[in-house]
Short mmCIF file of C-alpha atoms in Angstrom, two decimals:
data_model
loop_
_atom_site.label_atom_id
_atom_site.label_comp_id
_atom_site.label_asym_id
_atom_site.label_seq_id
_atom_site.Cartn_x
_atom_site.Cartn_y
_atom_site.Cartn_z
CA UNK A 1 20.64 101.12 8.57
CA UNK A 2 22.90 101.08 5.59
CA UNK A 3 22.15 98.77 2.20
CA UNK A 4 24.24 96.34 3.14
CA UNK A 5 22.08 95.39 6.54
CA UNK A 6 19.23 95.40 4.34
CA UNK A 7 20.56 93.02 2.24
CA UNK A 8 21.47 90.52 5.04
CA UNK A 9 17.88 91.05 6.61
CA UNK A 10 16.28 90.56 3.25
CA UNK A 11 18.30 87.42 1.89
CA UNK A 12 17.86 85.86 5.79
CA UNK A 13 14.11 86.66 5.58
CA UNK A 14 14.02 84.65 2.04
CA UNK A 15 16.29 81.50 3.50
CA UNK A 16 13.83 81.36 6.13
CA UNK A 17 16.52 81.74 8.26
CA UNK A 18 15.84 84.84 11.17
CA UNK A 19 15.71 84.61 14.43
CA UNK A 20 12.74 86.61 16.37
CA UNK A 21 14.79 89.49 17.28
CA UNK A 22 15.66 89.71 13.43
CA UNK A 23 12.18 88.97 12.07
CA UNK A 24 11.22 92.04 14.16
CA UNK A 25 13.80 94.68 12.77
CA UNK A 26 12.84 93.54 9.46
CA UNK A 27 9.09 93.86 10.32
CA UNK A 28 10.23 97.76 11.66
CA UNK A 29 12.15 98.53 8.47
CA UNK A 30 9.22 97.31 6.04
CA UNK A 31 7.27 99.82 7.87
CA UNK A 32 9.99 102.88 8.29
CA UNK A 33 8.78 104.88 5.45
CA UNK A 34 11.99 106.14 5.17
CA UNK A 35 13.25 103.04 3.73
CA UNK A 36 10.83 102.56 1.19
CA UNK A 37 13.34 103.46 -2.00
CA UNK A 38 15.98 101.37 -0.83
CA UNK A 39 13.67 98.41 -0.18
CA UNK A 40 12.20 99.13 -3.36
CA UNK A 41 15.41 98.96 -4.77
CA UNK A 42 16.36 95.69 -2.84
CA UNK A 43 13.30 94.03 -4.04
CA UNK A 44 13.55 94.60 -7.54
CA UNK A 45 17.29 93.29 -7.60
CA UNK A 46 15.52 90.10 -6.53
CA UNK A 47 12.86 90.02 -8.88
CA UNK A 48 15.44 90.74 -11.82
CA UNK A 49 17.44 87.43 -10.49
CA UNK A 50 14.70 85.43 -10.48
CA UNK A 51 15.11 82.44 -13.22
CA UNK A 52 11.84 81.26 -14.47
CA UNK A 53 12.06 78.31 -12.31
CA UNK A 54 11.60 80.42 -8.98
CA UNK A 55 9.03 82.34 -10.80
CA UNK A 56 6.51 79.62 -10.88
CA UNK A 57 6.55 79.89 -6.75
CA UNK A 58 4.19 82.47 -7.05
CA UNK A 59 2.04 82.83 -10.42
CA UNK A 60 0.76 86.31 -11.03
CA UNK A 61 -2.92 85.64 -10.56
CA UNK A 62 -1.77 84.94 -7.09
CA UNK A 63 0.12 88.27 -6.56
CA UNK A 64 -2.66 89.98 -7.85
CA UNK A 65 -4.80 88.36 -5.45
CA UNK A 66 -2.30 89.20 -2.52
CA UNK A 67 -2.02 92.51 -3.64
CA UNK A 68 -5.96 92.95 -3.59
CA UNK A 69 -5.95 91.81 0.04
CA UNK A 70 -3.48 94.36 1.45
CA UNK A 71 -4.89 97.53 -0.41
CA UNK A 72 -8.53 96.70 0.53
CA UNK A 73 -7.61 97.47 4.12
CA UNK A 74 -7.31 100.68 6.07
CA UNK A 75 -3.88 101.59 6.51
CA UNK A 76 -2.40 103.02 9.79
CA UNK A 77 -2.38 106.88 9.36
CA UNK A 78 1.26 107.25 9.49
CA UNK A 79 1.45 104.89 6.56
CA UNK A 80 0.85 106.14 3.19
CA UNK A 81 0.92 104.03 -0.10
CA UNK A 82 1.68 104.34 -3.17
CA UNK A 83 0.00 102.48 -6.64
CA UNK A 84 3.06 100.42 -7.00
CA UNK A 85 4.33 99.63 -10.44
CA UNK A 86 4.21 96.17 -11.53
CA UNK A 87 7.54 94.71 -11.04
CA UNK A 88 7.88 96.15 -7.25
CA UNK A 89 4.35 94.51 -6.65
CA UNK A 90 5.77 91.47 -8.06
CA UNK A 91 9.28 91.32 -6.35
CA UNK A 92 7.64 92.21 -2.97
CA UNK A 93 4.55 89.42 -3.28
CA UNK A 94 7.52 87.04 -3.97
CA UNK A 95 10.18 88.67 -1.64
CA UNK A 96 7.83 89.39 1.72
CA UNK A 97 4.62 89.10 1.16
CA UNK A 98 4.21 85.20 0.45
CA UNK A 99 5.63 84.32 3.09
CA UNK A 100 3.78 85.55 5.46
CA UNK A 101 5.14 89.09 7.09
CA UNK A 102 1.57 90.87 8.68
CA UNK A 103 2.45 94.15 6.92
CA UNK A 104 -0.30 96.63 7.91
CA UNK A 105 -3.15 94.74 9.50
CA UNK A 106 -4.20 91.60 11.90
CA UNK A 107 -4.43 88.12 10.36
CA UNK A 108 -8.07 88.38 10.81
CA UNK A 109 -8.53 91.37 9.16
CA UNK A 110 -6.47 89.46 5.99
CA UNK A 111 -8.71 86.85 6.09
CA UNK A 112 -12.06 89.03 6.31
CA UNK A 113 -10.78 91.09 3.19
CA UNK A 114 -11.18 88.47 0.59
CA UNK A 115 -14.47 87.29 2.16
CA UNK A 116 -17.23 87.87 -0.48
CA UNK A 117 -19.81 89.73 1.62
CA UNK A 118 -16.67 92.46 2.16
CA UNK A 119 -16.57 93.66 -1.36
CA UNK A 120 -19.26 96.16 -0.90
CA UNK A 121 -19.20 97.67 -4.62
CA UNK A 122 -18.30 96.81 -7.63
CA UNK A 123 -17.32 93.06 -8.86
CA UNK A 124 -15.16 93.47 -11.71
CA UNK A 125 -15.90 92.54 -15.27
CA UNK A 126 -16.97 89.36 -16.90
CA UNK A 127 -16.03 87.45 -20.22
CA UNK A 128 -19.69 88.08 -22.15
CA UNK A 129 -20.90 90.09 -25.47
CA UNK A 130 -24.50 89.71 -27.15
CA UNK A 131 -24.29 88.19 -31.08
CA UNK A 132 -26.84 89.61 -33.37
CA UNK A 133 -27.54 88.15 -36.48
CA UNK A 134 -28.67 89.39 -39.60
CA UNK A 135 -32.36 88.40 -38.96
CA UNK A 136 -32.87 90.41 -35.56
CA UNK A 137 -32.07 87.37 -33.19
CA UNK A 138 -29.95 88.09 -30.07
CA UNK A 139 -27.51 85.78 -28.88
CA UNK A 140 -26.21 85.68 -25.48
CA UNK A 141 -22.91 84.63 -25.06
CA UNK A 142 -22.43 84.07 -21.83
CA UNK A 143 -25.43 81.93 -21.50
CA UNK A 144 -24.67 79.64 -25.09
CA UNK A 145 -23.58 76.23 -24.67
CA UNK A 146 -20.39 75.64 -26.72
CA UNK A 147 -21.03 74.84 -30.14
CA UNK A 148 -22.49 75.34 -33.10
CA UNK A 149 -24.95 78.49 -32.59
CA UNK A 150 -26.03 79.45 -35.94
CA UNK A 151 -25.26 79.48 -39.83
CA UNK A 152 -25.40 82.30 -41.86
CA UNK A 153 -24.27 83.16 -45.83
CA UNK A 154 -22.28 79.63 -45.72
CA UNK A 155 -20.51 80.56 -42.76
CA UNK A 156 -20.73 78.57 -39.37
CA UNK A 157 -20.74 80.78 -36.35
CA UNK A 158 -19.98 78.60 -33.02
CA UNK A 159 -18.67 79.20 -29.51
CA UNK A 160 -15.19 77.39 -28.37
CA UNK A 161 -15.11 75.57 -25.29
CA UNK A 162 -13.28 78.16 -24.05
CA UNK A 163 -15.85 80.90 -24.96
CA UNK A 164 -14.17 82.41 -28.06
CA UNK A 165 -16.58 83.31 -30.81
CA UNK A 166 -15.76 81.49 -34.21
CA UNK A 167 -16.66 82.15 -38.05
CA UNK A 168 -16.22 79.37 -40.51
CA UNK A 169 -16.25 79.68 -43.92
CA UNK A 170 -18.11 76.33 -45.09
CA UNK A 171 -18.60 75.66 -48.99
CA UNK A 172 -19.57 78.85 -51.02
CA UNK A 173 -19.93 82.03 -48.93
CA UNK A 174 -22.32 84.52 -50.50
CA UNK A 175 -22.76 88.18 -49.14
CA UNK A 176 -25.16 88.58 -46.24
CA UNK A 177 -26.45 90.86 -43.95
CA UNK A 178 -24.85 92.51 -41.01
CA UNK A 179 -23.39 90.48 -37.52
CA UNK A 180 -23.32 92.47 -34.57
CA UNK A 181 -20.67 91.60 -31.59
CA UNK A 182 -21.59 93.72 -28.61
CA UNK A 183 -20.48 94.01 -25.32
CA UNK A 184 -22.02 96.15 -21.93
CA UNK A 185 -20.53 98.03 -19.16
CA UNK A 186 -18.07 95.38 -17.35
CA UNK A 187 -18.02 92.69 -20.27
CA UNK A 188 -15.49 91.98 -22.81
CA UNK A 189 -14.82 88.98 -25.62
CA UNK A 190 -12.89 87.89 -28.33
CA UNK A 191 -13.51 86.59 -31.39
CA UNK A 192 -11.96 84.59 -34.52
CA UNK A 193 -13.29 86.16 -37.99
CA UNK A 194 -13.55 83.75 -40.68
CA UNK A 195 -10.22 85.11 -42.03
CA UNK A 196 -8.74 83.53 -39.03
CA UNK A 197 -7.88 87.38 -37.53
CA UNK A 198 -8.50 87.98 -33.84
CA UNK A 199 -10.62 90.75 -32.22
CA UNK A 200 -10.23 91.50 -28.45
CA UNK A 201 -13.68 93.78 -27.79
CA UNK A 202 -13.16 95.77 -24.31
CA UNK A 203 -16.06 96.82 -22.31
CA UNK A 204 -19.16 99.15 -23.81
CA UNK A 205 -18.07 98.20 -27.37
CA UNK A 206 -19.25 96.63 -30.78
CA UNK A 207 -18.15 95.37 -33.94
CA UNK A 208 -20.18 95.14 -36.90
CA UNK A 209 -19.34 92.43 -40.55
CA UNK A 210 -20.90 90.74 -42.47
CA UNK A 211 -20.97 86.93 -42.27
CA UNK A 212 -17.92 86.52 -44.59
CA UNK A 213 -16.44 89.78 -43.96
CA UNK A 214 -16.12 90.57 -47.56
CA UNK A 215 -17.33 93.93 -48.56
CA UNK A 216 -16.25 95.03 -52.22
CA UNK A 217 -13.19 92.65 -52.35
CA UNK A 218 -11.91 93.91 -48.99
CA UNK A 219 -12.21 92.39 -45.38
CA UNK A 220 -14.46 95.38 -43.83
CA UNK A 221 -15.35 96.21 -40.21
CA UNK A 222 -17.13 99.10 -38.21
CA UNK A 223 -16.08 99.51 -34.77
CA UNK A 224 -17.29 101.30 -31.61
CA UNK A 225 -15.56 101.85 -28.76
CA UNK A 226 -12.35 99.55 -28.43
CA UNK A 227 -10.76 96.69 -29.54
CA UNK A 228 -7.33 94.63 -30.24
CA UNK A 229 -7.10 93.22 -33.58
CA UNK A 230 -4.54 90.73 -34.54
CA UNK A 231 -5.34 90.92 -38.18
CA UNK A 232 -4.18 87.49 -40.75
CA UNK A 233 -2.46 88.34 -43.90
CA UNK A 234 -3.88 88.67 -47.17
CA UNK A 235 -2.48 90.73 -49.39
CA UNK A 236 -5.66 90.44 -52.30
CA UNK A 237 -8.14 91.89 -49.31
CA UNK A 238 -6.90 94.20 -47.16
CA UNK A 239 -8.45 94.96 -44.09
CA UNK A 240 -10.33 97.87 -43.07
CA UNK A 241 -11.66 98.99 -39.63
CA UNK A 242 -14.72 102.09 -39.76
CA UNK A 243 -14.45 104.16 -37.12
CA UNK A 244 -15.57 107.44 -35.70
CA UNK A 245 -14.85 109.18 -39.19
CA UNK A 246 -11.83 107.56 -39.54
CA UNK A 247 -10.63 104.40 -41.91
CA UNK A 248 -7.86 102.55 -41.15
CA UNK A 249 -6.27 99.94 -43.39
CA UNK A 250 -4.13 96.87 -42.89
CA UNK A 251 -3.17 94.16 -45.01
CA UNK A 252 -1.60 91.66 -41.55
CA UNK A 253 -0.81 93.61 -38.20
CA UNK A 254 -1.71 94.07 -34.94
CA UNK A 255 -3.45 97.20 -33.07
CA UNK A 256 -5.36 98.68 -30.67
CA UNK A 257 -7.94 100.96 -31.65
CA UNK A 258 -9.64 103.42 -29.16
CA UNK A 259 -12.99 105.21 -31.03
CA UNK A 260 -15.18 105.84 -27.50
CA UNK A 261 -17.98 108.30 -27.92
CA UNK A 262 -16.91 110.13 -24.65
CA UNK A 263 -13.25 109.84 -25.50
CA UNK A 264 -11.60 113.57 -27.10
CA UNK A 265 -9.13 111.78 -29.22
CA UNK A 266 -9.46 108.58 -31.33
CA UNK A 267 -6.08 106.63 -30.59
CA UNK A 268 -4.64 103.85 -33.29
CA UNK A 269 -1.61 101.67 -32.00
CA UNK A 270 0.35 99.89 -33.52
CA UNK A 271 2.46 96.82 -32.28
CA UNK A 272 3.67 95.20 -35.43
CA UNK A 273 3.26 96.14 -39.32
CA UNK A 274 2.24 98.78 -40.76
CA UNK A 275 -1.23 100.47 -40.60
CA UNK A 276 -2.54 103.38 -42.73
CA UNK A 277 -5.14 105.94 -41.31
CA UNK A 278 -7.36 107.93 -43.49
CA UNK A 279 -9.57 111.03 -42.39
CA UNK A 280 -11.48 113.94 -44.22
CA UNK A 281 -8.68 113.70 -47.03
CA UNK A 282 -5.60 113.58 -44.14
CA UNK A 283 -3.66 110.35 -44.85
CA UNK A 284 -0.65 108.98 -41.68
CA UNK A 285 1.06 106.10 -42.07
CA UNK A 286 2.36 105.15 -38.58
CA UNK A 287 5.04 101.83 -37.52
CA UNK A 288 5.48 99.92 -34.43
CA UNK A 289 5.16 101.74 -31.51
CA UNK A 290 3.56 104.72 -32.86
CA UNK A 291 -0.57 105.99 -32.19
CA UNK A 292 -2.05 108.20 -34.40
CA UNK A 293 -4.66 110.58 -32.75
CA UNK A 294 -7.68 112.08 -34.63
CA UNK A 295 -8.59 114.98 -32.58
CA UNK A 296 -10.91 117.82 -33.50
CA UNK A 297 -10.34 116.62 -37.01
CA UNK A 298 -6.39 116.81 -36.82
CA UNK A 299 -4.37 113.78 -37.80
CA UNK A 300 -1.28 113.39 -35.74
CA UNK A 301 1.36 110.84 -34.66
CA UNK A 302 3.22 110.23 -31.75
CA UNK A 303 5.71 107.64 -29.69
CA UNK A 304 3.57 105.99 -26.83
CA UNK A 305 4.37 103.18 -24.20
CA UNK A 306 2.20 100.50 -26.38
CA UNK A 307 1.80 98.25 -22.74
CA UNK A 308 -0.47 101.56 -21.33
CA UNK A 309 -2.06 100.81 -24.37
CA UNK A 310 -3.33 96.89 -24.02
CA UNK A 311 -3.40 97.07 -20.79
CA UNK A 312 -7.07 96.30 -20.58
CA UNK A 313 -6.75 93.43 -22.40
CA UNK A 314 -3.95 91.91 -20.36
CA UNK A 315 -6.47 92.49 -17.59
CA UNK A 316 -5.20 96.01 -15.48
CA UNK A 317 -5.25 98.97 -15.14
CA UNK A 318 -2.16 100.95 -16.20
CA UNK A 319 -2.65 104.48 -15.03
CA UNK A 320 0.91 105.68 -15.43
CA UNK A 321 1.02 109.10 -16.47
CA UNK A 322 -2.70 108.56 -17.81
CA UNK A 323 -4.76 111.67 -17.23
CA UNK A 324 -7.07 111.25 -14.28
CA UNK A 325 -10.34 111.80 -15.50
CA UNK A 326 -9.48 109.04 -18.55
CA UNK A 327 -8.09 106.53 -15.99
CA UNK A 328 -11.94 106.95 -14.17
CA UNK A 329 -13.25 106.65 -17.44
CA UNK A 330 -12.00 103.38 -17.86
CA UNK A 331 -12.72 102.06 -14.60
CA UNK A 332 -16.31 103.62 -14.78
CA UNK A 333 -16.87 100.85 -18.07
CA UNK A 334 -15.24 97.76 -16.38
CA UNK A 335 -17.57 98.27 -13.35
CA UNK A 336 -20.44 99.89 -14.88
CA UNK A 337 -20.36 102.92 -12.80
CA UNK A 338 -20.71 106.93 -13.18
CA UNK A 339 -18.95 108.98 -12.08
CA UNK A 340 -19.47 112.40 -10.63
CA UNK A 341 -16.72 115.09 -10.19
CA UNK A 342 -16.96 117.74 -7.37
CA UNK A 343 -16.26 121.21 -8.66
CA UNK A 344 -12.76 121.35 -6.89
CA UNK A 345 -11.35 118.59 -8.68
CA UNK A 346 -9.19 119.80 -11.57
CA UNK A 347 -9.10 118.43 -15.20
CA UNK A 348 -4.92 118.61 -15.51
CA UNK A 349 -4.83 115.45 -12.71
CA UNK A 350 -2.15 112.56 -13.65
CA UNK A 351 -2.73 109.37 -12.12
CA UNK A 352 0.06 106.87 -11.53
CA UNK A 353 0.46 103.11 -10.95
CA UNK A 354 -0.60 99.89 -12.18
CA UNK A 355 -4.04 97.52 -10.83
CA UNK A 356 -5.51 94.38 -11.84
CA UNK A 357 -8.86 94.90 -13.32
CA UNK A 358 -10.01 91.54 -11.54
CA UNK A 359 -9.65 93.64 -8.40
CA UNK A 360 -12.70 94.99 -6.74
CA UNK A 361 -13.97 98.06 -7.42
CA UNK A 362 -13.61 99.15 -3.34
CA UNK A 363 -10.05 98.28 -3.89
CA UNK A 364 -9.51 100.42 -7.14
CA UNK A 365 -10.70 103.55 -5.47
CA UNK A 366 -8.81 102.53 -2.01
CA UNK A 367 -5.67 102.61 -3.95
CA UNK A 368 -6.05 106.03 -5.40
CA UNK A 369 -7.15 107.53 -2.67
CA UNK A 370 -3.84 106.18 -1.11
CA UNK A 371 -2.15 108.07 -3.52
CA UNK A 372 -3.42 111.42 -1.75
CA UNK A 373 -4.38 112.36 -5.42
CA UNK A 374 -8.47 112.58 -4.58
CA UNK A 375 -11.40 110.84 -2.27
CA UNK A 376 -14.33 108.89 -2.97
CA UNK A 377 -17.64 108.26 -2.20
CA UNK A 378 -19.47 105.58 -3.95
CA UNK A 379 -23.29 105.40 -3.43
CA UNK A 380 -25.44 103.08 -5.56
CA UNK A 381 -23.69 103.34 -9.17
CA UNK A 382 -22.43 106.31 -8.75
CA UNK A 383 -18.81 107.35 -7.87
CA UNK A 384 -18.46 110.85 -6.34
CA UNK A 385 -14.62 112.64 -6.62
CA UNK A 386 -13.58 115.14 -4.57
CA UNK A 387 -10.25 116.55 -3.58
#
């Protein structure tokens, strides 16, 4: 079948317009696995002519959750998938999918995939962090009613109705003790600093300030783990994040900064601005689109793909050309899991493809393991790797 049969079939197939015999030679070509490029190909034509009107027939929540359906099922053995990259997800939820093509299983098997008591392991992650305040008490966000929740050094700390964390600076602010944002294994939060800057706090993480965030004339954080910062200018009091040996100092940007215990390599990124990084006397000044890496106590700087960066907060996974053993280390937070590699499985893995993180754990692992790249086992918390 040349491309320009598979164009007929595909634009017939989206005008609702096939007869039977036609519906089934489309059905046969979606699953010739010979054809997968050029349908790949045909489908992201479609996607790229999409205006934003057309868009809106199918919102990305719900291609993520159509997505989730069709890799949480066994696949024929002939049929082997691969972690598709966004857009072909996209263009082929809008394209086939949606309307209503049984690709790879029965429509009772669709419907039992979504059914709660299917989704044997792992929820995904939920929007919650701990607050504690200066005097030892322990704050559960999650839990809090919105509103005011406590007042400390003449700033007002209250939860948004939409469960952001707020400072206030109200009358004279005088220096206090420290504030503690935390989150677990599988949580995450943002908060609003009484500078008006933005933290995004990713899973097993904390932030520690003061009440007014002032510390000797300068706006002054400690970090662990990872977070987003979408820092508001002020060019008297520039902003410092502590972390992991490192200081890094902004006066109005945003970045991502990566300081895990169990990670080899603190990562800054930058999206806009400028941000200065300072270490054991080393000094890099890195631009848009540029990480510097504090490894072994070498400062270095390099071009990265900034969207692998955030893509926890934009809620996936992006495992293209991610190392596979820091791809599991990121799922391992999000669902509060360890995980335990088999001897035979290499360190110099490269994992591919792209995931929503409000996917079930069960249908993480199903799609790497349809990758061919490694099995799994998961028993209790525990996630066992082999090859």
């Amino acid at each position: 079948m040349d491309t320009n049969n598979i164009d007929a079939l595909y634009k017939r197939y989206l005008e609702k317009n096939m007869s039977p015999q036609e519906l089934e030679e489309f059905r046969l070509l979606i699953l010739d696995t010979g054809r997968e490029d050029m349908l790949d190909e045909r489908m992201e034509r479609h996607w790229n002519e999409l205006t934003e009107d057309t868009m809106i027939f199918l919102p990305e929540h719900k291609a993520d959750q159509i997505f989730g359906r069709i890799i949480s099922q066994p696949l024929p053995r002939a049929r082997k998938v691969r972690l598709f990259p966004r857009i072909a997800i996209a263009a082929a939820a809008v394209g086939i999918i949606a309307l209503g093509i049984s690709l790879f299983f029965t429509p009772h098997k669709f419907k039992a995939a979504m059914e709660p008591g299917n989704q044997a392991h792992g929820a995904p992650g939920i929007n919650s962090a701990t607050l504690t305040l200066s005097n030892g008490r322990a704050i559960r966000l999650s839990d809090a009613a919105s509103g005011e929740l406590a007042a400390e050094a003449g700033v007002v700390i209250s939860k948004s109705p939409t469960g952001q964390l707020i400072y206030e600076i109200k009358g004279n602010s005088r220096h206090g003790g420290i504030n503690k944002l935390s989150t677990a294994n599988g949580e995450t939060y943002q908060i609003r600093l009484p500078d008006g800057s933005d933290v995004w706090l990713n899973a097993a993480s904390s932030l520690s300030y003061t009440p007014d965030l002032l510390s000797d004339g300068k706006r002054s954080v400690q970090l662990e783990g990872e977070a987003y910062f979408s820092i508001a200018k002020d060019q008297a009091h520039p902003f410092i994040v502590r972390c992991k040996g490192q200081q890094i100092e902004v006066l109005g940007t945003q970045f991502n900064v990566n300081a895990y215990a169990d990670e080899p390599v603190v990562a800054t990124t930058l999206f806009n601005g400028a941000v200065s990084v300072n270490t054991g006397g080393q000094s890099k000044r890195i631009h848009p689109g540029e990480q510097a890496q504090l490894s072994a106590g070498r400062l270095s700087v390099q071009k990265v793909d900034v969207d692998n960066v955030v893509d926890w907060k934009n809620g996936d996974f992006a495992l293209n050309h991610v190392e596979f053993k820091t791809a599991m280390r990121k799922i391992a937070r999000w669902y509060d899991m360890e995980v335990v590699y088999d001897q035979g499985v290499p360190d110099n893995l490269e994992s591919g493809g792209w995931i929503s993180r409000q996917q079930p754990l069960s249908a993480v692992l199903k799609s790497i393991e349809a990758s061919g790249l490694v099995k799994f086992r998961v028993e209790g918390r525990k996630i066992y790797v082999m090859q």
